[in-house]
CSV table of C-alpha atoms in Angstrom, one decimal:
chain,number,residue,atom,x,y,z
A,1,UNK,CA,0.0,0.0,0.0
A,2,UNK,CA,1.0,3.7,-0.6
A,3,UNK,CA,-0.5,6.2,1.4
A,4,UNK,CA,-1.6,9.9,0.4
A,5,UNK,CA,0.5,11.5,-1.9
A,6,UNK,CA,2.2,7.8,-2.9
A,7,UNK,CA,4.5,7.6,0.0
A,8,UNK,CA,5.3,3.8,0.7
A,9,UNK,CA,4.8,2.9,4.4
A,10,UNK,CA,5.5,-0.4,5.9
A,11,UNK,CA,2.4,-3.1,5.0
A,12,UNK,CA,3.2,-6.6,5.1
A,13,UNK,CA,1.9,-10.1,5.6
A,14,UNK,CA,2.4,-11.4,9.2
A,15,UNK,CA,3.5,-14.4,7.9
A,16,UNK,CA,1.0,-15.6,5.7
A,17,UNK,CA,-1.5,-15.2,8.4
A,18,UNK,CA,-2.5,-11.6,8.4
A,19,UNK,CA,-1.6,-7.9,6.9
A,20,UNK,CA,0.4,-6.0,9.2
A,21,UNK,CA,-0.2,-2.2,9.2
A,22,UNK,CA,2.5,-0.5,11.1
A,23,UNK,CA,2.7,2.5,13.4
A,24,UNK,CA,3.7,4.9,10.4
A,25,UNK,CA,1.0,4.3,8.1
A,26,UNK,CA,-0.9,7.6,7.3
A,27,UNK,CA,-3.8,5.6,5.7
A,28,UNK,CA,-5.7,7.1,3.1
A,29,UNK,CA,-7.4,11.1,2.6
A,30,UNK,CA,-11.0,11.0,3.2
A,31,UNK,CA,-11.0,13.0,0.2
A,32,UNK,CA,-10.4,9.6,-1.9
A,33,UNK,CA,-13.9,7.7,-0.9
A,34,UNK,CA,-17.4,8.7,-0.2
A,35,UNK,CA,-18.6,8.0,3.1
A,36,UNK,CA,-21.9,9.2,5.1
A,37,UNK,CA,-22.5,12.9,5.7
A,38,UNK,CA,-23.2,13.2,8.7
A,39,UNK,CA,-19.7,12.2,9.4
A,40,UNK,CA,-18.2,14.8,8.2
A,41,UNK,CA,-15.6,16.4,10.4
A,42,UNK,CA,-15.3,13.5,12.8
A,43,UNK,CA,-12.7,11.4,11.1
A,44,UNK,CA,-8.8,11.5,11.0
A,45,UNK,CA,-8.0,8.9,7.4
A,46,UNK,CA,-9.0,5.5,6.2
A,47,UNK,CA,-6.9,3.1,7.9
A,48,UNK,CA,-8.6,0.5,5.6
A,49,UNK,CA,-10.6,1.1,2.4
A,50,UNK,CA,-14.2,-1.2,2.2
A,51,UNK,CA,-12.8,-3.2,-0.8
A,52,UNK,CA,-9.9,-4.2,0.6
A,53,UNK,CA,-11.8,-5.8,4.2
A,54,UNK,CA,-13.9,-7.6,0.9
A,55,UNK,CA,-10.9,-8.7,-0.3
A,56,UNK,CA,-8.7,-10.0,2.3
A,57,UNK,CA,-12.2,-11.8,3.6
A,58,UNK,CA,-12.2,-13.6,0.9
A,59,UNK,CA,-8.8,-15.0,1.1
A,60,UNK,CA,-9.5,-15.7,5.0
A,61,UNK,CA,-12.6,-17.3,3.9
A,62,UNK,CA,-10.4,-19.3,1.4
A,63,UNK,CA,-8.1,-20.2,4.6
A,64,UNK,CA,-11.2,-21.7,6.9
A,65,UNK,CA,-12.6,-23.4,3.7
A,66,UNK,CA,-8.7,-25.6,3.5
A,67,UNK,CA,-8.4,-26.3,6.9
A,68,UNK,CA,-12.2,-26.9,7.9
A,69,UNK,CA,-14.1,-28.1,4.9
A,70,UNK,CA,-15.8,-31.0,4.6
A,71,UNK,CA,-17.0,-30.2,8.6
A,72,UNK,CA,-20.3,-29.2,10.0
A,73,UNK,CA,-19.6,-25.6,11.4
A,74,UNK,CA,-21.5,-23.7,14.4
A,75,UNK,CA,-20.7,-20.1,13.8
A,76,UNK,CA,-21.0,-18.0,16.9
A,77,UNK,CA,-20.9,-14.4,15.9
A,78,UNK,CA,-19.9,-12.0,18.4
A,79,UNK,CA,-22.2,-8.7,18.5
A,80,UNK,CA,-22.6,-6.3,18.0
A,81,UNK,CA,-19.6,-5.2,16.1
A,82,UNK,CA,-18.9,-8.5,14.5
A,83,UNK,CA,-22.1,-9.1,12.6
A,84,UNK,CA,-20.6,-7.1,9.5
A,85,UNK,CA,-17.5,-9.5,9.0
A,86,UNK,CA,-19.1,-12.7,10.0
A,87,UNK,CA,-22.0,-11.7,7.5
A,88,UNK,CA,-19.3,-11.3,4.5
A,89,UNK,CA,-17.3,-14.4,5.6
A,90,UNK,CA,-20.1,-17.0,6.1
A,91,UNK,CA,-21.3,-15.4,2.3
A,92,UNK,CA,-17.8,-16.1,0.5
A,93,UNK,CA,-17.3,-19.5,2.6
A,94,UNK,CA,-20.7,-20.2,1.1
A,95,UNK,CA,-19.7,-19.6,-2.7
A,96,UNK,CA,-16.3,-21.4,-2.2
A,97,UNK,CA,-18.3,-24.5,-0.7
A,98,UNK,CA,-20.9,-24.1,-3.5
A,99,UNK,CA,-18.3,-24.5,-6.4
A,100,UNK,CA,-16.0,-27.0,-4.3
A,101,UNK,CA,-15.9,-30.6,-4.0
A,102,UNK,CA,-15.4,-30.1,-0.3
A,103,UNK,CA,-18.5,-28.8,1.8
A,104,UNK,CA,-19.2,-26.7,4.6
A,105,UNK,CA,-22.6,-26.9,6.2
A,106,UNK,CA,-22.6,-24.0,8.6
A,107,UNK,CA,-25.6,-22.8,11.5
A,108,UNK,CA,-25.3,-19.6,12.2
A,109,UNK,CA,-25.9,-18.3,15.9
A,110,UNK,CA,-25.3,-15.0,17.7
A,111,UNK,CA,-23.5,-14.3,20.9
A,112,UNK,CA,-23.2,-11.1,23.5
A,113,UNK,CA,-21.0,-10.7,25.5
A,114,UNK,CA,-21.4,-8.4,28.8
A,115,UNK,CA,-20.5,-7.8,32.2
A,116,UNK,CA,-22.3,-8.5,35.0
A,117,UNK,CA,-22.4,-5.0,35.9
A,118,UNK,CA,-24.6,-4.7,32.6
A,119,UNK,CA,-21.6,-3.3,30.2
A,120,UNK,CA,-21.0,-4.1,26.8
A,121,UNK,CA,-17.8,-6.2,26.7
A,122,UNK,CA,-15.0,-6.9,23.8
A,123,UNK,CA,-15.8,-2.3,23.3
A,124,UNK,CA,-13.1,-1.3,20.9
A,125,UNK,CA,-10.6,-0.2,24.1
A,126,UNK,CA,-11.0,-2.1,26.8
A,127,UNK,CA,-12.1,-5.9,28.4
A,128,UNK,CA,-13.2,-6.8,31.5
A,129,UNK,CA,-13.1,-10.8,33.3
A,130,UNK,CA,-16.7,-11.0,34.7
A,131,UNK,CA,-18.9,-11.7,31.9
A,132,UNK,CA,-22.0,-13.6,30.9
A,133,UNK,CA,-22.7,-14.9,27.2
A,134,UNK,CA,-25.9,-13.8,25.9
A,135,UNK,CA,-27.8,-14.5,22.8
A,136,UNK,CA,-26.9,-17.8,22.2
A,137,UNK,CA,-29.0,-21.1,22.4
A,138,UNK,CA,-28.2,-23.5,25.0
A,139,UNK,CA,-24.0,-23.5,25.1
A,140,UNK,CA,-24.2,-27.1,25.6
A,141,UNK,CA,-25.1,-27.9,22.2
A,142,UNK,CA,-21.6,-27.0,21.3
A,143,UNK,CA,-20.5,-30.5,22.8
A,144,UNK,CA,-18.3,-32.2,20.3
A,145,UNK,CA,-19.5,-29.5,16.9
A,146,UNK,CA,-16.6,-27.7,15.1
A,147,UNK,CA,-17.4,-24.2,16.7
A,148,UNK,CA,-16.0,-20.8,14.9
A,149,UNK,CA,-15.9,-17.9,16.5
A,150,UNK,CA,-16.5,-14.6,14.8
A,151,UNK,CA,-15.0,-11.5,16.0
A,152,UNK,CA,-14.6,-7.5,15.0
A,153,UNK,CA,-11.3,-7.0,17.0
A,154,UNK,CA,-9.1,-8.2,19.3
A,155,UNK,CA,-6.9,-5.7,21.6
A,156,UNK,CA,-5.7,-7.7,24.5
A,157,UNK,CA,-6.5,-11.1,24.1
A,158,UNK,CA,-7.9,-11.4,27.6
A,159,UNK,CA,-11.8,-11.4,27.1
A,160,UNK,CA,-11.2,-13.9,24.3
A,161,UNK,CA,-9.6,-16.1,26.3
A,162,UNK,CA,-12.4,-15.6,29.2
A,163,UNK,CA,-14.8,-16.7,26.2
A,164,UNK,CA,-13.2,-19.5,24.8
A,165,UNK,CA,-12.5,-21.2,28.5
A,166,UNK,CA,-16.6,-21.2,29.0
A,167,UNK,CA,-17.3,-22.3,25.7
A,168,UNK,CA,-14.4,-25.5,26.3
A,169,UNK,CA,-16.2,-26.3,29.2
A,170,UNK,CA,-19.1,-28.0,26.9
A,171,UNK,CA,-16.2,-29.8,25.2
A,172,UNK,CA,-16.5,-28.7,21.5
A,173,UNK,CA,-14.6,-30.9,19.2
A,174,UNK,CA,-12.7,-28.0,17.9
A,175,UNK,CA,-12.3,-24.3,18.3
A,176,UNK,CA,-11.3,-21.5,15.8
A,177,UNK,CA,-11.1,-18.0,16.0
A,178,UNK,CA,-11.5,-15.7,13.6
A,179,UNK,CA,-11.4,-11.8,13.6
A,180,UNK,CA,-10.9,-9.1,11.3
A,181,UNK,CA,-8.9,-6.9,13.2
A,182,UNK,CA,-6.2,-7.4,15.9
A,183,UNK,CA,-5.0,-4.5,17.5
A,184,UNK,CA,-1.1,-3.9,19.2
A,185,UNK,CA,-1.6,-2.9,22.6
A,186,UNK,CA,0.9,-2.0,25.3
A,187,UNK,CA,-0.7,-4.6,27.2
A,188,UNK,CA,-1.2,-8.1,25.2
A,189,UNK,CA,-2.0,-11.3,26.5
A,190,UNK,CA,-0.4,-14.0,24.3
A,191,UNK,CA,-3.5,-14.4,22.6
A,192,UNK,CA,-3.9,-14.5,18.9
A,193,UNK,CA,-6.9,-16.0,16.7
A,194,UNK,CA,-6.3,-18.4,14.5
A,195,UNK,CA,-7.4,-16.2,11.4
A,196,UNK,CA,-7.2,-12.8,11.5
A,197,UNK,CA,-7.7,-10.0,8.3
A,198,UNK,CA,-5.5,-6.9,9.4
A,199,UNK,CA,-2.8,-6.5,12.7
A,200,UNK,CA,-3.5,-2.3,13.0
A,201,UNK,CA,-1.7,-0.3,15.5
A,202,UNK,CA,-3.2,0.9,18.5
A,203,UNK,CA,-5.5,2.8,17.3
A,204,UNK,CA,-9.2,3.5,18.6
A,205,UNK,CA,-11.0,2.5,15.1
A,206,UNK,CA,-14.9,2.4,13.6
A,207,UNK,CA,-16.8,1.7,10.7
A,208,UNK,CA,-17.6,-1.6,8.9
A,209,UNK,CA,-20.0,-2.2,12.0
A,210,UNK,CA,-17.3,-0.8,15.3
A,211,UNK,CA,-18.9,1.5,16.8
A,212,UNK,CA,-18.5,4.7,19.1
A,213,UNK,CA,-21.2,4.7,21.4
A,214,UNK,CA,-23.2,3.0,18.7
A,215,UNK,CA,-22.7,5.6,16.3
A,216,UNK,CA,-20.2,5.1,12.7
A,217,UNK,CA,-21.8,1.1,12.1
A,218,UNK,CA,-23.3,2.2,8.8
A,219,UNK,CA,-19.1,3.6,7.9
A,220,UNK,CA,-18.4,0.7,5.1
A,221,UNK,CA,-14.5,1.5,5.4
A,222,UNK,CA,-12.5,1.5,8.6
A,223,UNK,CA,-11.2,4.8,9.7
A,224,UNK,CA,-10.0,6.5,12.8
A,225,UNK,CA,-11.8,8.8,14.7
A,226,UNK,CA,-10.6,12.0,15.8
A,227,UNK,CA,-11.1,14.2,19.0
A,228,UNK,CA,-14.1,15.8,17.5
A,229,UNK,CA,-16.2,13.0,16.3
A,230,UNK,CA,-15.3,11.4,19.9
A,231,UNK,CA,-16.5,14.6,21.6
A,232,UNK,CA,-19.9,14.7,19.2
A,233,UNK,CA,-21.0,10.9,20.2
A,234,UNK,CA,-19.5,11.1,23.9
A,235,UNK,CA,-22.0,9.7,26.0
């Protein structure tokens, strides 16, 4: 990738598992895209332009078909940020299975993950340990399926991994992750999925269904919000 004005910045594979955007990428001028209105004024750049999350989906989606097919998959999709990306990946696993000889039949359920205090977990800067999975149908129907989990993003690692030990609990007979973003933060945990789209810098990001306070989900690219637009949707 070049950024504005065709200046070449570091972007590279993570070794064949995931693009790595580094801390000096300028992303792209909001000038190059159209994007809603009403947004105007509360963005920084594009980190990452809508076709290129199409894109690079597809080639994940090309990954899970290779080491998965031929498997019955549960997909739990993590809301609400995730629905976007689990949406376009399910749809391009679907065409691969549809023109392969290997097949994928895949159910598709939804799970929410909050605190007990009643706060939206897995938010786009911060995790918390005491949680309770909502959403889904009974968790113990998960015993011995081939589970996937969806995900937006992934910062520390740590609510993931509080997920994935209740969901091992039913004794699935595997367990993927997959998640479009995964952010470098000063703080990780070890933990990374097994498929991931983009590795971004530490970044508070929306669009392509992150939110701010509920607000920049109908933003097809992802972009970075500036102090403004932070300011305008404060709660």
């Amino acid at each position: 990738m070049a950024g504005e004005g065709g200046s070449s910045v570091a972007v590279r594979s993570g070794g064949g598992r995931g693009i790595v955007i580094s801390d000096n990428w300028p992303g792209y001028s909001l000038d190059l895209f159209t994007y809603p209105q009403h947004y105007y004024g509360d963005l920084e750049y594009v980190l990452i332009p809508h076709g290129i999350i199409v894109d690079r989906t597809e080639r994940l989606a090309k990954d899970i078909m290779q080491d998965i097919g031929d498997n019955d998959i549960v997909v739990l999709c993590v809301l609400k940020g995730g629905y976007k990306f689990c949406a376009d990946l399910v749809e391009h696993i679907k065409n691969l299975s549809r023109n392969s000889e290997r097949f994928i039949s895949m159910k598709v359920d939804f799970v929410r993950l909050k605190s007990y205090h009643g706060v939206l977990l897995l938010s786009n800067d911060q995790s918390m340990q005491d949680m309770q999975i909502m959403g889904a149908d009974d968790l113990s129907k998960l015993t011995g399926k081939n589970v996937l989990i969806v995900e937006d993003i992934v910062g520390t690692g740590r609510t993931m991994k509080v997920l994935l030990n209740n969901i091992e609990k039913y004794k699935p007979k595997m367990i993927k992750v997959a998640s479009l973003l995964v952010k470098r933060t000063s703080r990780p945990d070890g933990y990374r999925p097994d498929y991931y789209g983009f590795e971004i810098p530490d970044l508070f990001v929306v669009g392509y269904a992150l939110d701010y306070n509920e607000h920049f989900r109908d933003l097809n690219h992802i972009c970075v919000i500036n102090d403004h637009g932070k300011a305008k949707y404060r709660v």
